[in-house]
Every structure is written in structure tokens, then in C-alpha cells.
XYZ file of C-alpha atoms in Angstrom:
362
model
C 59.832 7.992 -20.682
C 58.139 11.287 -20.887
C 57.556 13.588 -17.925
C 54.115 14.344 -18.946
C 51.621 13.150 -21.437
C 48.896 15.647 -21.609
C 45.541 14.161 -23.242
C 43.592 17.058 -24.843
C 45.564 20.328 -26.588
C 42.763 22.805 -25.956
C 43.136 26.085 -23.876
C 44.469 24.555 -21.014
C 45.811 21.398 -21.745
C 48.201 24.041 -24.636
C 48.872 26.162 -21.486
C 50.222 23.363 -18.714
C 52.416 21.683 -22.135
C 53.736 25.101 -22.570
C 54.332 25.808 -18.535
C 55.525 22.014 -18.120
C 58.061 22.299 -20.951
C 59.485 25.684 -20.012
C 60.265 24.537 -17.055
C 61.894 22.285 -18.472
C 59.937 18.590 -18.688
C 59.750 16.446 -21.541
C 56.020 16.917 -22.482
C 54.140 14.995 -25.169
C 50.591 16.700 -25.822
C 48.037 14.669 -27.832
C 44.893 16.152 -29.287
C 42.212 13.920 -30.804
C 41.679 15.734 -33.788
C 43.261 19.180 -35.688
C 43.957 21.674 -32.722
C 40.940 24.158 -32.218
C 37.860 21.982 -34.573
C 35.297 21.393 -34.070
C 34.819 24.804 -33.074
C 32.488 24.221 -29.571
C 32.918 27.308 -27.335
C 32.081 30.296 -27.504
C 34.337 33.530 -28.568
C 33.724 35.969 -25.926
C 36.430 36.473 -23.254
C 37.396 37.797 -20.425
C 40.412 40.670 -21.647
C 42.716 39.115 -19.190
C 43.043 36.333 -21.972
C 46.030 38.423 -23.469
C 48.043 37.684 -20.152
C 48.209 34.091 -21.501
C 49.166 34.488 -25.136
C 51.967 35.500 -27.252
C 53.468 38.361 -29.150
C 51.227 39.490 -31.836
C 47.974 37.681 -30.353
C 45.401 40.429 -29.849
C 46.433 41.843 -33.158
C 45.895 38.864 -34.780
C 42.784 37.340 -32.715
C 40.565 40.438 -31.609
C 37.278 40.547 -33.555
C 35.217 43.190 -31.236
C 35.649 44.941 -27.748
C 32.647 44.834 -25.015
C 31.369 47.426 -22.815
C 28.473 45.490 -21.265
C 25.342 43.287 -21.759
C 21.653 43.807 -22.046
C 19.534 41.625 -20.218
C 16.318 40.499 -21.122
C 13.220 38.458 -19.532
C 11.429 37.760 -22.405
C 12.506 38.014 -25.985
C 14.254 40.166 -28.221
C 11.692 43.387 -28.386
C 10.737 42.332 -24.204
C 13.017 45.247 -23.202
C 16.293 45.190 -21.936
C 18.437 46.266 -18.468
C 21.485 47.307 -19.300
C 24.827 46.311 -17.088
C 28.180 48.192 -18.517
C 31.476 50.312 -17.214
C 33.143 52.732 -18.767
C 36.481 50.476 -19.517
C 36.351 47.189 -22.012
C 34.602 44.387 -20.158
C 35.190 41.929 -22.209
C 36.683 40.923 -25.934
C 35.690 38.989 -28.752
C 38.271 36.280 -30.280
C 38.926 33.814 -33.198
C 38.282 31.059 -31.045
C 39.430 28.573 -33.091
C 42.521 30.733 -33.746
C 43.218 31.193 -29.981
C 43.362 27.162 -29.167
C 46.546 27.184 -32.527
C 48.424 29.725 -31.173
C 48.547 28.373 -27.657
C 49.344 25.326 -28.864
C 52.534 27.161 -30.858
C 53.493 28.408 -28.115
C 53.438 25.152 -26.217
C 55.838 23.666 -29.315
C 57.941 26.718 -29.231
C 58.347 26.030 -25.664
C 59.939 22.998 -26.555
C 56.640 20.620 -25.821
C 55.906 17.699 -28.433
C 52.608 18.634 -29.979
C 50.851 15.986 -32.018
C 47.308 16.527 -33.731
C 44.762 13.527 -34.524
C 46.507 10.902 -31.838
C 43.217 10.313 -29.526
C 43.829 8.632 -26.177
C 41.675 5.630 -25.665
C 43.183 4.294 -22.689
C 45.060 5.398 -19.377
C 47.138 2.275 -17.094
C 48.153 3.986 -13.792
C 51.033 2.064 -12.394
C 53.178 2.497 -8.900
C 55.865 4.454 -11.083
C 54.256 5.279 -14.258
C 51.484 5.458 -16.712
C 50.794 4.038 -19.963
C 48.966 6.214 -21.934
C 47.265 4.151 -25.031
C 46.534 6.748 -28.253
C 44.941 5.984 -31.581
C 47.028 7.997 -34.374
C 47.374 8.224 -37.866
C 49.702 5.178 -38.628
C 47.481 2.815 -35.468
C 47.592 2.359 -31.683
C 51.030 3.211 -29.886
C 50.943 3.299 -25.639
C 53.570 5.992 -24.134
C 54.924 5.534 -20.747
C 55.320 9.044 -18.897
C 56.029 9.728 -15.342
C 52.502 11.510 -15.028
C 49.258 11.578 -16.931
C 47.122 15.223 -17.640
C 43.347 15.019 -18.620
C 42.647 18.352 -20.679
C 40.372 16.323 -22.895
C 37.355 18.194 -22.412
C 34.141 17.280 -20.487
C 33.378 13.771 -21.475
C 36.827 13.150 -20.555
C 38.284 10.115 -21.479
C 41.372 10.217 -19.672
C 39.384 10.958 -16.169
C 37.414 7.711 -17.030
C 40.247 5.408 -17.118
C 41.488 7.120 -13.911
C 38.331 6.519 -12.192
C 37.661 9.869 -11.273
C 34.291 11.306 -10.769
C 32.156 13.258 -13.435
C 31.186 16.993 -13.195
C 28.265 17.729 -11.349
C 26.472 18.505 -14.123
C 26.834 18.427 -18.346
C 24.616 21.537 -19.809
C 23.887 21.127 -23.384
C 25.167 24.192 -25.349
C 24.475 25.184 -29.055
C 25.963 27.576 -31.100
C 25.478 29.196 -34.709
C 26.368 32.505 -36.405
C 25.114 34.812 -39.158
C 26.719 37.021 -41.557
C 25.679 40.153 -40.276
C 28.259 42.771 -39.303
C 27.773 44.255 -36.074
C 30.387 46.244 -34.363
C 27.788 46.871 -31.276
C 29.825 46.677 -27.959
C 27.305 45.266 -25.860
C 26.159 41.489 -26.148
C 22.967 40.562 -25.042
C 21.725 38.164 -22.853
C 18.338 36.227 -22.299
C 16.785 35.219 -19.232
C 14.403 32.338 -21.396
C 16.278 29.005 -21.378
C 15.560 26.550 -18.373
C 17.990 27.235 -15.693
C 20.734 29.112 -18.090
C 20.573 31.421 -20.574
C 20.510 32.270 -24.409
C 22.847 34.915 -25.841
C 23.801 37.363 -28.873
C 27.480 38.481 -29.451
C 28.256 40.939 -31.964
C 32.079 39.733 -33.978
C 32.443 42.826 -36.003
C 32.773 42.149 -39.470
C 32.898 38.527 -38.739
C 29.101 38.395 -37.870
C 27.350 37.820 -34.976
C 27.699 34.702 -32.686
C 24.020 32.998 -31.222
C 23.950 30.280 -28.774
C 21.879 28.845 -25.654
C 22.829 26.325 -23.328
C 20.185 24.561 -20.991
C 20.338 20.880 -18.904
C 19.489 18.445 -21.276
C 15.880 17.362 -22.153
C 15.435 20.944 -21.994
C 14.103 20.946 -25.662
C 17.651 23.099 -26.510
C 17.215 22.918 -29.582
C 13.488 24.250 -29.615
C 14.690 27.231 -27.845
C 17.170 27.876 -29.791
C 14.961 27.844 -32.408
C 12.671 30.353 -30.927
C 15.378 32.773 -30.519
C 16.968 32.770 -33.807
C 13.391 33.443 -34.793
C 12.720 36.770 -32.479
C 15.795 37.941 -34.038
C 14.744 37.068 -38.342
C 18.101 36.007 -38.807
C 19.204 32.990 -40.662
C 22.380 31.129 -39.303
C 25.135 28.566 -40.464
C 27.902 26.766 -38.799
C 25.756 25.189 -36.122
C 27.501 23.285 -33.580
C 26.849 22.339 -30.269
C 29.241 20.335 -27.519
C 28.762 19.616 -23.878
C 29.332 22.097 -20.699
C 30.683 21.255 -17.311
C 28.990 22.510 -14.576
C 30.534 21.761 -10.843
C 33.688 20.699 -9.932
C 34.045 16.360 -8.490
C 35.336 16.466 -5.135
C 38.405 15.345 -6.151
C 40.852 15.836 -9.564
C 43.567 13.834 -9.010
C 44.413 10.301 -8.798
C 47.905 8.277 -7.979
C 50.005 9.512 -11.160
C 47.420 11.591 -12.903
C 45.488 15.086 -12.467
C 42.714 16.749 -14.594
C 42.854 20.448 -16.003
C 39.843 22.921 -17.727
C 36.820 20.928 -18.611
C 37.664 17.437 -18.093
C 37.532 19.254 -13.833
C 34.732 21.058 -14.515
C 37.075 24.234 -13.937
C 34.173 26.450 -15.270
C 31.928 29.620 -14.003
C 28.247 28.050 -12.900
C 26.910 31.359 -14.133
C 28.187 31.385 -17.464
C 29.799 28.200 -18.578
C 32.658 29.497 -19.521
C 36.210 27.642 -18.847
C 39.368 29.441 -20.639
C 40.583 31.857 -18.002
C 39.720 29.048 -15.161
C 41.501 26.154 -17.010
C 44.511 28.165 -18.029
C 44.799 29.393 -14.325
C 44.663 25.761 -13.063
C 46.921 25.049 -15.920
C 49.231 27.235 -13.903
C 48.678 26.371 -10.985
C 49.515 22.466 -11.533
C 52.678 23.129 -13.393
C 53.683 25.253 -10.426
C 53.170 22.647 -8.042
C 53.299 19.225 -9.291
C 56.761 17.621 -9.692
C 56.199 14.334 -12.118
C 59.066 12.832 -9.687
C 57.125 13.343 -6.412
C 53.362 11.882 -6.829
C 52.397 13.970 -3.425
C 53.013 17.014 -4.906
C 49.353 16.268 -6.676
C 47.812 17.502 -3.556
C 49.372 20.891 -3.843
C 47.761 21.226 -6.855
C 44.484 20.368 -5.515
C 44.717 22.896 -2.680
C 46.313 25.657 -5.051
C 43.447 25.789 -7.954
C 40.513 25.378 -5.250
C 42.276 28.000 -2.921
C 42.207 30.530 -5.732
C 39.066 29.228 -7.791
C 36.878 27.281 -5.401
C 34.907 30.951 -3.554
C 34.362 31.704 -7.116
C 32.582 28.571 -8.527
C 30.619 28.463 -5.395
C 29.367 32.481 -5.336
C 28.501 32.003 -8.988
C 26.233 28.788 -8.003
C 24.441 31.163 -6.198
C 24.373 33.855 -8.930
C 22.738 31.250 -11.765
C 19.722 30.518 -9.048
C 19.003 33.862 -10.124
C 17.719 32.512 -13.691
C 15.209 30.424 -12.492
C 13.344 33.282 -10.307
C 9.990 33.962 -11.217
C 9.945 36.985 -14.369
C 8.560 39.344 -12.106
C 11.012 38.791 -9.365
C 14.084 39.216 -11.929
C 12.365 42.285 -13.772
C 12.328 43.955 -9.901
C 15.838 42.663 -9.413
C 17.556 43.359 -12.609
C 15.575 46.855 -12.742
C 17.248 47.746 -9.360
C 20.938 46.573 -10.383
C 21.122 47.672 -13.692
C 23.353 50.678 -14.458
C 27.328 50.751 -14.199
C 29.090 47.925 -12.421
C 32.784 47.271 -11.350
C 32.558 43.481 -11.300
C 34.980 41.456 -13.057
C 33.542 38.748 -15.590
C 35.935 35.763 -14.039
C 35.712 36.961 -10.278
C 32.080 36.840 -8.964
C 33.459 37.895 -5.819
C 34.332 41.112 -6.903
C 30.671 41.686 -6.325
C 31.937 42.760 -3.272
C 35.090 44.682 -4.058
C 35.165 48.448 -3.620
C 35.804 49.285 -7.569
C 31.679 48.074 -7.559
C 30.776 49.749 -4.326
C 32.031 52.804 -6.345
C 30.363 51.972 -9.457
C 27.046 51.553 -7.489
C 27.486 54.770 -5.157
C 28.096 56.869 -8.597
C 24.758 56.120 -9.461
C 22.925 57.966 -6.896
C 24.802 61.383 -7.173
């Protein structure tokens, strides 16, 4: 009987195998198909990603460095307000790259790693689970002390646990060109319903577009319209669900979700990595796969450190649904160097931005 079975080898479903296993539980990771594809996310990062990976990762992974972002109301030639500090905001990755080496280190941490084994089925009993996959060779069920959803945010595994959904599912789309652009600002626009669009520059690896929106949006229309303000032409489309809000609720009797499948996620940009690999943490910290209560120190630990966040950066998407003039006066006033952290929200707040905001008016 295995410790853990983790369904879902993505950021953080890699990252709790790997913590699991180094401390020293027998973990068997499943991912539905080859680790990292379809690529579905997008590449830009918070730097702090590097405090998660191994030897040899940034060398291998970085594509670009970010100073900042351009906003705009309207379209491409609308204008801009620019945001930016004088240190790397942000980086661009191989995303598809990042998800293998996480999972290498989760094997090298002594974790059994399988690609293409999809899990279909979850049975929670008083003293185990049996975890039913589809592989290669047919259908096999693995008993395991304890059960991990990582699988993403149509989660199968939080289905069969009876757990709630997220909130809310955005629909996201993504594309890229061949055009190299070292810029070191991305830029962001203010046009799709109740999100946004954006433009990443990857260095010599092109340039990354994508929108996300709630769906019936017309997604795809928009992104239409903004590939067009830019007269580029794009390949590699793909597009994949976002998880918006947190259920009340992430764990069950002998089983716990992780990253997307919880809807671990920043409201304001949709973005999951840094969130799901710190709840990674958090829940092999706390949870012993002997002591079922111990789920509930997981659920206090991840919300304790993540749950101010999600909530402030509710508040800070409401600002894409203002009325144009309203974020034109609002963006025109803000604009200018900031000392906010990408991940925290509440470092709105923190004195490194009261600095960044008092330089301004000397």
C-alpha cells in the first residue's frame, strides 16, 4: 500500500510527490498523459519560481526577464500606462520544460512517476483509498493510505471525492508567433469581459498571446480581434480551463486537493504555479497519511498563508470591469514605479510600495 497516490504530475502535484517522498513516503504520482502537454498555461512567472526547482533550472528554462507591464484600455495603438521597478519583476519560462524537471526531481526524490496512467475513479474507505487508473497495458486500482487531486481544474479526482467545484472556470486561449522580441515589459489589455488579454515577449522564442474571459464571452472572437490590432499571424493555439475561487472546503476523509483542482489561483491573473507549489508545501508539511486529522492542518495552513491574498485580488479584478473612463483616471494616477510583488496583492500595502510611490513625487 502506498502512502500517497497523487492524481495529476503538473506543478504542484510534481512538488507535494517530491516533498512527500523526501520525507520519506512511498509516493506513486500518475499523470494522464506525457508530463507538461498539452501545453495550457501560460510562461510568465513570478522569479520566486527558482526557489522551487533544481540545479541548473534557470539556466536551462529562462527565455526573457520582465521589468513591468503596459496597460491598455483599448487596443494596441489606444496608448498605454506603464507599471515597472527597477529590479526583474517577473521571468519568462519553457513552460512545458518547467512541469519535466519538477517531475525529475520528484523521481530523484525517490517518488514513482508514471506518465499516460489517467485516474478514472477514487473509492474512499475508513482506512484507505482505491485509486482506479487507465494505463498503457488497461485499468489497475492502487490502494494508498491517502489520495492527492493535482489533476487540474476539471478535476477528476475531486469529483469522485465529492468535493465542490471552483467558484468559477474562465476560458483561457493561448497562441504564439515567431517573432523575436527581447522587450522586458509585457503588455496587458483592459478589453476582454471581466479579465484581460495579454502580450509576452519570449526572446528568441517568440512572443506568447492569450486572453481569458468567463465563457460565452465570445473568447475566441476577442482573441481574434487582438491578434488582429497586432498583424501578427500565430500557431500552436491552445486553450484549457482556469480556476477562479477557492470551494469552501479541499479536503475530504482520506483525500485533499492541491493547485488547480483547489482553485489555488490569483483572481486577478489566473495564474496558479507559485500558489499550488506553496500549498504543495504546505500539505506535505502537515498531513501525516497515518493520521486522517492532520487534513485539517492543511486546510488552515494554505488558507492562513494564501486565503488574504485570493480575497484582495477579488477585489483588484473588479477593477476590469470599471467603466474606460474610470480606469483611464485610475490607471493614469497609479502608473509609474511600484514595489508590489506579482504573487502577494497585499504587498499593495507594504512599505517597499509606499516607497516606490513617495519616489515619484520628489
Amino acid at each position: 500500500m502506498y502512502d500517497f497516490v497523487v492524481g495529476g504530475v503538473g506543478p504542484a502535484g510534481a512538488r507535494f510527490a517530491r516533498r512527500a517522498a523526501e520525507a520519506g513516503y512511498d509516493v506513486l504520482a500518475l499523470e494522464q498523459g506525457r508530463i507538461g502537454e498539452p501545453l495550457a498555461c501560460s510562461g510568465h512567472v513570478s522569479s520566486d519560481v527558482w526557489d522551487y526547482t533544481g540545479e541548473g533550472a534557470r539556466e536551462e528554462l529562462l527565455q526573457n526577464e520582465v521589468y513591468g507591464a503596459r496597460f491598455h484600455v483599448g487596443g494596441p495603438n489606444s496608448g498605454s500606462y506603464p507599471f515597472y521597478k527597477r529590479e526583474v519583476v517577473s521571468n519568462v519560462i519553457d513552460r512545458v520544460g518547467l512541469d519535466r524537471h519538477l517531475a525529475d526531481l520528484a523521481r530523484q526524490a525517490g517518488a514513482d512517476v508514471r506518465e499516460e496512467h489517467t485516474v478514472t475513479d477514487v473509492c474512499e474507505d475508513d482506512d484507505r483509498v482505491e485509486v482506479t487508473a487507465k494505463g498503457p497495458t488497461g485499468t489497475d486500482t492502487y490502494e494508498a493510505k491517502m489520495v492527492a487531486g493535482c489533476d487540474g481544474p476539471r478535476s477528476r479526482v475531486r469529483d469522485a471525492l465529492s468535493l465542490a467545484d471552483p467558484d468559477e472556470l474562465l476560458h483561457g486561449v493561448l497562441a504564439f508567433s515567431e517573432e523575436s522580441d527581447a522587450g522586458d515589459f509585457v503588455d496587458v489589455h483592459l478589453t476582454a469581459p471581466r479579465f484581460f488579454a495579454w502580450r509576452i515577449p519570449r526572446g528568441e522564442a517568440g512572443v506568447e498571446y492569450g486572453l481569458a474571459a468567463p465563457p460565452g464571452a465570445h473568447v475566441n472572437k476577442h482573441f481574434e480581434d487582438l491578434i488582429d490590432g497586432y498583424e501578427v499571424d500565430v500557431s500552436h493555439r491552445c486553450s484549457g480551463a482556469i480556476p477562479v475561487g477557492p470551494p469552501e472546503r479541499v479536503t475530504s476523509r482520506r483525500g485533499f486537493l492541491i493547485g488547480d483542482a483547489a482553485a489555488q489561483t490569483k483572481p486577478f491573473t489566473g495564474g496558479g504555479i507559485l500558489y499550488g507549489m506553496t500549498s504543495a508545501d504546505h500539505a506535505a508539511r502537515e498531513i501525516d497519511p497515518d493520521r486522517p486529522t492532520t487534513l485539517a492542518a492543511y486546510e488552515r495552513a494554505w488558507r492562513d498563508d494564501l486565503e488574504r491574498e485570493i480575497e484582495l485580488g477579488h477585489w483588484l479584478r473588479r477593477a476590469y470591469s470599471l467603466p474606460e473612463p474610470v480606469q483611464r483616471i485610475g490607471l493614469g494616477a497609479l502608473s509609474g514605479e511600484i514595489g508590489v510583488h506579482m504573487d502577494r496583492p497585499t504587498s499593495l500595502f507594504s512599505m517597499t510600495h509606499l516607497k516606490a510611490m513617495l519616489s515619484r513625487s520628489k
